[in-house]
mmCIF file of C-alpha atoms in Angstrom:
data_model
loop_
_atom_site.group_PDB
_atom_site.id
_atom_site.type_symbol
_atom_site.label_atom_id
_atom_site.label_comp_id
_atom_site.label_asym_id
_atom_site.label_seq_id
_atom_site.Cartn_x
_atom_site.Cartn_y
_atom_site.Cartn_z
ATOM 1 C CA UNK H 1 -37.656 22.237 -29.582
ATOM 2 C CA UNK H 2 -34.467 20.053 -28.822
ATOM 3 C CA UNK H 3 -31.614 20.555 -31.311
ATOM 4 C CA UNK H 4 -29.270 18.263 -32.962
ATOM 5 C CA UNK H 5 -25.820 19.010 -32.557
ATOM 6 C CA UNK H 6 -25.089 21.465 -35.504
ATOM 7 C CA UNK H 7 -27.689 23.975 -33.856
ATOM 8 C CA UNK H 8 -28.709 26.095 -30.969
ATOM 9 C CA UNK H 9 -31.209 24.958 -28.635
ATOM 10 C CA UNK H 10 -34.792 26.485 -28.562
ATOM 11 C CA UNK H 11 -36.755 26.798 -25.286
ATOM 12 C CA UNK H 12 -40.352 26.374 -26.099
ATOM 13 C CA UNK H 13 -43.213 27.038 -23.264
ATOM 14 C CA UNK H 14 -45.508 23.985 -24.327
ATOM 15 C CA UNK H 15 -48.255 25.122 -21.984
ATOM 16 C CA UNK H 16 -48.354 28.475 -24.256
ATOM 17 C CA UNK H 17 -48.022 26.229 -27.193
ATOM 18 C CA UNK H 18 -51.006 23.775 -26.706
ATOM 19 C CA UNK H 19 -53.192 26.882 -25.318
ATOM 20 C CA UNK H 20 -52.564 28.380 -28.838
ATOM 21 C CA UNK H 21 -53.017 25.685 -30.682
ATOM 22 C CA UNK H 22 -55.931 24.567 -28.859
ATOM 23 C CA UNK H 23 -57.798 28.273 -29.398
ATOM 24 C CA UNK H 24 -56.706 29.020 -32.901
ATOM 25 C CA UNK H 25 -54.862 26.582 -34.695
ATOM 26 C CA UNK H 26 -51.751 28.092 -34.453
ATOM 27 C CA UNK H 27 -48.982 29.469 -32.108
ATOM 28 C CA UNK H 28 -46.412 32.220 -32.843
ATOM 29 C CA UNK H 29 -43.282 33.365 -30.918
ATOM 30 C CA UNK H 30 -42.160 36.730 -33.084
ATOM 31 C CA UNK H 31 -39.343 36.855 -30.216
ATOM 32 C CA UNK H 32 -37.946 33.306 -31.209
ATOM 33 C CA UNK H 33 -39.344 33.262 -34.826
ATOM 34 C CA UNK H 34 -40.863 30.163 -34.317
ATOM 35 C CA UNK H 35 -44.583 29.363 -35.909
ATOM 36 C CA UNK H 36 -46.135 25.748 -35.379
ATOM 37 C CA UNK H 37 -49.460 24.407 -36.575
ATOM 38 C CA UNK H 38 -51.487 21.336 -36.353
ATOM 39 C CA UNK H 39 -51.104 18.438 -38.285
ATOM 40 C CA UNK H 40 -54.503 18.136 -39.583
ATOM 41 C CA UNK H 41 -53.545 14.803 -41.850
ATOM 42 C CA UNK H 42 -55.982 11.901 -40.339
ATOM 43 C CA UNK H 43 -53.335 9.035 -41.056
ATOM 44 C CA UNK H 44 -51.032 10.720 -38.873
ATOM 45 C CA UNK H 45 -50.858 10.246 -35.045
ATOM 46 C CA UNK H 46 -52.636 13.486 -33.485
ATOM 47 C CA UNK H 47 -49.610 14.673 -31.430
ATOM 48 C CA UNK H 48 -47.670 15.581 -34.754
ATOM 49 C CA UNK H 49 -47.147 19.233 -35.778
ATOM 50 C CA UNK H 50 -45.602 21.277 -38.103
ATOM 51 C CA UNK H 51 -43.087 23.864 -37.238
ATOM 52 C CA UNK H 52 -41.200 26.844 -38.756
ATOM 53 C CA UNK H 53 -38.148 28.576 -37.250
ATOM 54 C CA UNK H 54 -36.322 30.960 -38.754
ATOM 55 C CA UNK H 55 -32.388 32.989 -38.081
ATOM 56 C CA UNK H 56 -30.838 30.448 -35.523
ATOM 57 C CA UNK H 57 -31.962 27.388 -36.584
ATOM 58 C CA UNK H 58 -34.497 27.620 -39.481
ATOM 59 C CA UNK H 59 -36.386 23.981 -39.979
ATOM 60 C CA UNK H 60 -39.834 23.664 -41.637
ATOM 61 C CA UNK H 61 -40.693 20.186 -41.124
ATOM 62 C CA UNK H 62 -43.000 17.551 -39.023
ATOM 63 C CA UNK H 63 -42.362 17.336 -35.229
ATOM 64 C CA UNK H 64 -43.690 15.052 -32.387
ATOM 65 C CA UNK H 65 -44.905 15.618 -29.144
ATOM 66 C CA UNK H 66 -42.184 16.321 -27.657
ATOM 67 C CA UNK H 67 -40.994 19.076 -29.922
ATOM 68 C CA UNK H 68 -38.701 16.527 -31.979
ATOM 69 C CA UNK H 69 -38.111 16.531 -35.455
ATOM 70 C CA UNK H 70 -40.088 13.393 -36.726
ATOM 71 C CA UNK H 71 -41.348 13.268 -40.343
ATOM 72 C CA UNK H 72 -40.135 15.177 -43.536
ATOM 73 C CA UNK H 73 -38.954 18.753 -43.309
ATOM 74 C CA UNK H 74 -35.983 21.181 -44.411
ATOM 75 C CA UNK H 75 -33.567 22.005 -42.314
ATOM 76 C CA UNK H 76 -30.819 24.706 -42.814
ATOM 77 C CA UNK H 77 -27.301 24.837 -40.732
ATOM 78 C CA UNK H 78 -25.632 27.423 -39.216
ATOM 79 C CA UNK H 79 -22.718 26.431 -41.614
ATOM 80 C CA UNK H 80 -24.967 27.250 -44.457
ATOM 81 C CA UNK H 81 -25.297 23.703 -45.779
ATOM 82 C CA UNK H 82 -29.200 22.476 -45.410
ATOM 83 C CA UNK H 83 -30.583 18.709 -45.421
ATOM 84 C CA UNK H 84 -34.213 17.579 -47.054
ATOM 85 C CA UNK H 85 -35.762 14.633 -46.181
ATOM 86 C CA UNK H 86 -37.009 12.407 -43.370
ATOM 87 C CA UNK H 87 -36.024 12.623 -39.928
ATOM 88 C CA UNK H 88 -36.927 10.397 -36.591
ATOM 89 C CA UNK H 89 -36.000 10.938 -33.152
ATOM 90 C CA UNK H 90 -34.591 14.538 -34.052
ATOM 91 C CA UNK H 91 -31.799 12.966 -36.202
ATOM 92 C CA UNK H 92 -31.445 12.626 -40.034
ATOM 93 C CA UNK H 93 -32.713 8.951 -40.965
ATOM 94 C CA UNK H 94 -34.193 6.754 -43.677
ATOM 95 C CA UNK H 95 -34.201 9.013 -46.858
ATOM 96 C CA UNK H 96 -33.055 12.451 -47.576
ATOM 97 C CA UNK H 97 -30.533 14.997 -49.603
ATOM 98 C CA UNK H 98 -27.587 17.099 -47.880
ATOM 99 C CA UNK H 99 -26.746 19.937 -49.943
ATOM 100 C CA UNK H 100 -23.693 21.612 -48.848
ATOM 101 C CA UNK H 101 -22.761 25.416 -48.842
ATOM 102 C CA UNK H 102 -21.679 25.956 -52.478
ATOM 103 C CA UNK H 103 -18.020 27.546 -52.986
ATOM 104 C CA UNK H 104 -16.499 29.913 -55.217
ATOM 105 C CA UNK H 105 -13.367 29.347 -57.438
ATOM 106 C CA UNK H 106 -12.513 31.472 -60.012
ATOM 107 C CA UNK H 107 -15.619 31.932 -62.198
ATOM 108 C CA UNK H 108 -16.540 28.471 -61.194
ATOM 109 C CA UNK H 109 -19.255 27.897 -58.392
ATOM 110 C CA UNK H 110 -18.408 24.355 -56.884
ATOM 111 C CA UNK H 111 -21.566 22.389 -55.193
ATOM 112 C CA UNK H 112 -21.910 19.235 -53.365
ATOM 113 C CA UNK H 113 -24.800 16.840 -52.412
ATOM 114 C CA UNK H 114 -25.643 13.348 -51.240
ATOM 115 C CA UNK H 115 -28.973 12.090 -52.067
ATOM 116 C CA UNK H 116 -29.694 8.780 -50.425
ATOM 117 C CA UNK H 117 -30.129 6.717 -46.987
ATOM 118 C CA UNK H 118 -29.537 8.131 -43.661
ATOM 119 C CA UNK H 119 -29.126 6.383 -40.192
ATOM 120 C CA UNK H 120 -28.481 8.517 -36.827
ATOM 121 C CA UNK H 121 -27.362 11.447 -38.746
ATOM 122 C CA UNK H 122 -24.912 9.431 -40.698
ATOM 123 C CA UNK H 123 -24.908 8.491 -44.942
ATOM 124 C CA UNK H 124 -25.322 4.950 -44.439
ATOM 125 C CA UNK H 125 -26.828 2.459 -46.618
ATOM 126 C CA UNK H 126 -27.242 3.066 -50.786
ATOM 127 C CA UNK H 127 -27.283 6.356 -51.956
ATOM 128 C CA UNK H 128 -25.508 9.063 -54.582
ATOM 129 C CA UNK H 129 -22.748 11.644 -53.526
ATOM 130 C CA UNK H 130 -22.179 14.575 -56.503
ATOM 131 C CA UNK H 131 -19.572 17.065 -56.769
ATOM 132 C CA UNK H 132 -20.540 19.434 -59.302
ATOM 133 C CA UNK H 133 -18.811 22.322 -61.062
ATOM 134 C CA UNK H 134 -20.709 24.713 -63.157
ATOM 135 C CA UNK H 135 -20.375 28.470 -64.322
ATOM 136 C CA UNK H 136 -21.361 30.693 -61.111
ATOM 137 C CA UNK H 137 -23.539 32.853 -63.597
ATOM 138 C CA UNK H 138 -25.592 30.201 -65.026
ATOM 139 C CA UNK H 139 -28.938 28.764 -63.351
ATOM 140 C CA UNK H 140 -27.840 25.685 -61.626
ATOM 141 C CA UNK H 141 -28.368 22.172 -63.364
ATOM 142 C CA UNK H 142 -29.285 23.998 -66.838
ATOM 143 C CA UNK H 143 -25.887 23.459 -68.919
ATOM 144 C CA UNK H 144 -24.580 19.681 -68.560
ATOM 145 C CA UNK H 145 -22.494 19.905 -71.457
ATOM 146 C CA UNK H 146 -20.383 22.586 -69.905
ATOM 147 C CA UNK H 147 -20.444 21.140 -66.423
ATOM 148 C CA UNK H 148 -18.135 19.022 -64.509
ATOM 149 C CA UNK H 149 -18.349 16.598 -62.118
ATOM 150 C CA UNK H 150 -17.994 13.334 -59.924
ATOM 151 C CA UNK H 151 -20.987 11.163 -59.011
ATOM 152 C CA UNK H 152 -20.705 8.107 -56.862
ATOM 153 C CA UNK H 153 -23.318 5.790 -56.730
ATOM 154 C CA UNK H 154 -23.212 3.205 -54.552
ATOM 155 C CA UNK H 155 -23.133 1.721 -50.883
ATOM 156 C CA UNK H 156 -21.800 4.007 -47.680
ATOM 157 C CA UNK H 157 -21.270 2.814 -43.920
ATOM 158 C CA UNK H 158 -21.258 5.839 -41.587
ATOM 159 C CA UNK H 159 -20.346 8.548 -44.260
ATOM 160 C CA UNK H 160 -17.464 5.988 -45.499
ATOM 161 C CA UNK H 161 -17.851 4.652 -49.452
ATOM 162 C CA UNK H 162 -17.558 0.610 -49.393
ATOM 163 C CA UNK H 163 -18.605 -0.529 -52.902
ATOM 164 C CA UNK H 164 -20.272 1.081 -55.823
ATOM 165 C CA UNK H 165 -19.605 3.051 -58.909
ATOM 166 C CA UNK H 166 -17.601 6.392 -59.527
ATOM 167 C CA UNK H 167 -18.843 8.436 -62.945
ATOM 168 C CA UNK H 168 -16.222 11.102 -63.618
ATOM 169 C CA UNK H 169 -17.242 14.102 -66.337
ATOM 170 C CA UNK H 170 -14.254 16.126 -66.932
ATOM 171 C CA UNK H 171 -15.567 18.704 -69.624
ATOM 172 C CA UNK H 172 -16.432 15.962 -72.543
ATOM 173 C CA UNK H 173 -14.644 13.420 -71.062
ATOM 174 C CA UNK H 174 -15.913 10.329 -69.271
ATOM 175 C CA UNK H 175 -14.717 8.240 -67.105
ATOM 176 C CA UNK H 176 -16.014 4.844 -64.815
ATOM 177 C CA UNK H 177 -14.837 3.314 -61.798
ATOM 178 C CA UNK H 178 -16.696 0.321 -60.232
ATOM 179 C CA UNK H 179 -15.095 -1.703 -57.650
ATOM 180 C CA UNK H 180 -14.459 -1.030 -53.797
ATOM 181 C CA UNK H 181 -13.027 1.785 -52.033
ATOM 182 C CA UNK H 182 -10.751 2.146 -48.389
ATOM 183 C CA UNK H 183 -11.855 4.336 -45.797
ATOM 184 C CA UNK H 184 -9.781 7.367 -47.293
ATOM 185 C CA UNK H 185 -12.358 6.997 -50.678
ATOM 186 C CA UNK H 186 -9.795 5.648 -52.564
ATOM 187 C CA UNK H 187 -10.112 3.163 -55.160
ATOM 188 C CA UNK H 188 -9.106 -0.090 -53.632
ATOM 189 C CA UNK H 189 -10.029 -3.411 -54.284
ATOM 190 C CA UNK H 190 -9.653 -6.688 -56.594
ATOM 191 C CA UNK H 191 -12.507 -7.468 -59.677
ATOM 192 C CA UNK H 192 -12.884 -3.495 -59.855
ATOM 193 C CA UNK H 193 -13.349 -2.058 -63.281
ATOM 194 C CA UNK H 194 -11.990 1.536 -64.630
ATOM 195 C CA UNK H 195 -13.266 2.499 -68.165
ATOM 196 C CA UNK H 196 -12.272 5.973 -70.202
ATOM 197 C CA UNK H 197 -14.526 6.305 -73.178
ATOM 198 C CA UNK H 198 -12.453 9.115 -74.909
ATOM 199 C CA UNK H 199 -9.527 6.306 -75.102
ATOM 200 C CA UNK H 200 -11.886 3.309 -75.289
ATOM 201 C CA UNK H 201 -10.055 1.909 -72.867
ATOM 202 C CA UNK H 202 -10.770 -0.496 -70.151
ATOM 203 C CA UNK H 203 -8.538 -1.894 -67.133
ATOM 204 C CA UNK H 204 -10.206 -4.757 -65.238
ATOM 205 C CA UNK H 205 -8.096 -6.034 -62.037
ATOM 206 C CA UNK H 206 -6.974 -4.884 -58.891
ATOM 207 C CA UNK H 207 -6.587 -1.485 -57.312
ATOM 208 C CA UNK H 208 -4.653 0.115 -54.592
ATOM 209 C CA UNK H 209 -4.713 3.474 -52.881
ATOM 210 C CA UNK H 210 -6.234 4.768 -56.450
ATOM 211 C CA UNK H 211 -3.487 2.893 -58.518
ATOM 212 C CA UNK H 212 -3.752 0.430 -60.900
ATOM 213 C CA UNK H 213 -1.830 -2.837 -59.926
ATOM 214 C CA UNK H 214 -3.009 -5.665 -62.022
ATOM 215 C CA UNK H 215 -5.423 -7.485 -64.371
ATOM 216 C CA UNK H 216 -5.863 -6.864 -67.721
ATOM 217 C CA UNK H 217 -6.274 -3.924 -70.225
ATOM 218 C CA UNK H 218 -8.529 -4.002 -73.367
ATOM 219 C CA UNK H 219 -8.993 -1.574 -76.171
ATOM 220 C CA UNK H 220 -12.358 -0.921 -78.040
ATOM 221 C CA UNK H 221 -12.924 0.540 -81.464
ATOM 222 C CA UNK H 222 -15.933 2.853 -81.768
ATOM 223 C CA UNK H 223 -18.240 -0.270 -82.304
ATOM 224 C CA UNK H 224 -17.410 -1.950 -79.334
ATOM 225 C CA UNK H 225 -15.122 -4.123 -80.371
ATOM 226 C CA UNK H 226 -12.182 -5.478 -78.670
ATOM 227 C CA UNK H 227 -9.187 -4.818 -80.863
ATOM 228 C CA UNK H 228 -6.799 -5.228 -78.601
ATOM 229 C CA UNK H 229 -6.344 -6.942 -74.945
ATOM 230 C CA UNK H 230 -3.100 -7.599 -72.749
ATOM 231 C CA UNK H 231 -2.346 -9.046 -69.303
ATOM 232 C CA UNK H 232 -0.786 -6.188 -66.658
ATOM 233 C CA UNK H 233 0.971 -6.769 -63.828
ATOM 234 C CA UNK H 234 2.740 -3.946 -61.609
ATOM 235 C CA UNK H 235 4.450 -2.476 -64.985
ATOM 236 C CA UNK H 236 4.941 -5.647 -66.840
ATOM 237 C CA UNK H 237 2.800 -6.475 -69.843
ATOM 238 C CA UNK H 238 1.803 -9.946 -71.473
ATOM 239 C CA UNK H 239 0.460 -10.247 -75.140
ATOM 240 C CA UNK H 240 -2.543 -11.955 -75.914
ATOM 241 C CA UNK H 241 -0.652 -14.528 -77.862
ATOM 242 C CA UNK H 242 1.175 -15.381 -74.349
ATOM 243 C CA UNK H 243 -2.157 -15.729 -72.557
ATOM 244 C CA UNK H 244 -4.171 -19.281 -71.623
ATOM 245 C CA UNK H 245 -6.795 -18.924 -74.519
ATOM 246 C CA UNK H 246 -9.441 -20.310 -72.120
ATOM 247 C CA UNK H 247 -8.654 -17.600 -69.612
ATOM 248 C CA UNK H 248 -9.045 -14.696 -72.689
ATOM 249 C CA UNK H 249 -11.976 -16.024 -73.589
ATOM 250 C CA UNK H 250 -13.485 -15.504 -69.934
ATOM 251 C CA UNK H 251 -11.660 -11.903 -69.651
ATOM 252 C CA UNK H 252 -13.107 -10.761 -72.998
ATOM 253 C CA UNK H 253 -16.893 -11.631 -72.053
ATOM 254 C CA UNK H 254 -16.511 -9.834 -68.773
ATOM 255 C CA UNK H 255 -14.770 -6.644 -70.172
ATOM 256 C CA UNK H 256 -17.104 -6.632 -73.100
ATOM 257 C CA UNK H 257 -20.076 -6.901 -71.085
ATOM 258 C CA UNK H 258 -19.240 -4.414 -68.452
ATOM 259 C CA UNK H 259 -18.596 -1.961 -71.389
ATOM 260 C CA UNK H 260 -22.079 -2.848 -72.876
ATOM 261 C CA UNK H 261 -23.732 -1.694 -69.395
ATOM 262 C CA UNK H 262 -22.222 1.656 -68.938
ATOM 263 C CA UNK H 263 -23.083 2.381 -72.448
ATOM 264 C CA UNK H 264 -26.441 0.782 -72.231
ATOM 265 C CA UNK H 265 -28.073 4.206 -70.547
ATOM 266 C CA UNK H 266 -26.872 7.925 -70.010
ATOM 267 C CA UNK H 267 -25.909 7.477 -66.072
ATOM 268 C CA UNK H 268 -24.401 10.872 -66.123
ATOM 269 C CA UNK H 269 -27.137 12.833 -68.092
ATOM 270 C CA UNK H 270 -29.572 10.973 -65.821
ATOM 271 C CA UNK H 271 -27.895 11.912 -62.505
ATOM 272 C CA UNK H 272 -27.399 15.404 -63.266
ATOM 273 C CA UNK H 273 -31.468 15.420 -64.288
ATOM 274 C CA UNK H 274 -32.231 13.862 -61.295
ATOM 275 C CA UNK H 275 -29.935 15.932 -58.735
ATOM 276 C CA UNK H 276 -31.591 19.166 -61.006
ATOM 277 C CA UNK H 277 -35.489 18.316 -60.501
ATOM 278 C CA UNK H 278 -35.161 17.479 -56.556
ATOM 279 C CA UNK H 279 -33.333 20.786 -55.773
ATOM 280 C CA UNK H 280 -35.620 22.642 -57.731
ATOM 281 C CA UNK H 281 -38.950 20.698 -56.244
ATOM 282 C CA UNK H 282 -37.318 22.194 -52.691
ATOM 283 C CA UNK H 283 -37.006 25.405 -53.728
ATOM 284 C CA UNK H 284 -40.237 25.741 -54.931
ATOM 285 C CA UNK H 285 -42.420 24.016 -52.753
ATOM 286 C CA UNK H 286 -40.724 23.495 -49.432
ATOM 287 C CA UNK H 287 -40.778 27.214 -48.266
ATOM 288 C CA UNK H 288 -43.978 27.527 -46.490
ATOM 289 C CA UNK H 289 -46.306 25.318 -43.750
ATOM 290 C CA UNK H 290 -49.086 24.674 -46.087
ATOM 291 C CA UNK H 291 -47.249 22.562 -48.485
ATOM 292 C CA UNK H 292 -46.805 20.055 -45.678
ATOM 293 C CA UNK H 293 -50.894 20.248 -44.949
ATOM 294 C CA UNK H 294 -51.777 19.699 -48.711
ATOM 295 C CA UNK H 295 -51.760 17.051 -51.571
ATOM 296 C CA UNK H 296 -48.303 17.718 -51.841
ATOM 297 C CA UNK H 297 -47.038 15.666 -49.108
ATOM 298 C CA UNK H 298 -46.841 12.740 -51.209
ATOM 299 C CA UNK H 299 -44.771 14.326 -53.712
ATOM 300 C CA UNK H 300 -42.572 15.420 -51.004
ATOM 301 C CA UNK H 301 -42.218 11.611 -49.911
ATOM 302 C CA UNK H 302 -41.796 10.480 -53.468
ATOM 303 C CA UNK H 303 -39.032 13.272 -53.961
ATOM 304 C CA UNK H 304 -36.375 11.972 -51.654
ATOM 305 C CA UNK H 305 -36.376 8.380 -52.151
ATOM 306 C CA UNK H 306 -36.437 8.404 -56.202
ATOM 307 C CA UNK H 307 -32.321 7.876 -55.679
ATOM 308 C CA UNK H 308 -32.641 4.243 -55.374
ATOM 309 C CA UNK H 309 -34.295 3.910 -58.846
ATOM 310 C CA UNK H 310 -30.576 4.928 -60.168
ATOM 311 C CA UNK H 311 -28.558 1.800 -60.023
ATOM 312 C CA UNK H 312 -25.442 1.186 -62.578
ATOM 313 C CA UNK H 313 -23.878 -2.276 -62.608
#
């Protein structure tokens, strides 16, 4: 099986593999710790197989006649990361979830995931990126109220955020940024929003390298009514009474609508729950060859594309 740059190469004896597959429908190499079975689905090309490898480059998934990854599978990399999703031409493509090796910090465990579109091993297209910090003694994705996380939902181009929504949960404080990002992943662009739920404060305007530079600042009451609005330009404030009423009317409608959209659903909880469901599904089902020849295969396909149902603005 030809391996990508993250892994070592496995040299397989194709003649021995096909002979064993024709004879008993399975090939095993104890030295390489490789198992290959025939693919039995009539809807899939006849030269497709299922392979399970262990140790140096564990992979459970579908391969083609050239022994390249070509279909759904799970790949565990030598650095501790793993990928659950679709492959084509031996690379991560179409849809999948990438889990980074967890890190321990004090009494907390930090997890990092990307769930979305791929192209030629790059995160590329629409997707969700999650950084999650939880108590290391807790079962993952079971303690939302005590977790802290950041989630990016939006467009990515070759591993770089372009335009989308950044959700930040710090204990019980919630922040939302919607707008563009620069190549370093910092908030950067015009017509952007930043909302603080605890302060009921919304910034609308321009950001440069994570800093709010100009636009409008609106304060809300607990019922979502605007109680104060002013104009801001690099440290200078202009009160509502000194702003053109027509301009104020337009801006109030924009910020009011944005806050309503953010408050319409529990996006934080939805993202936390969705990641938990997909990770649990992978751990429960993607650990043996038989799952890929069963009626659970459609569930695998569904699991890796559900991210595109989570949209915000």
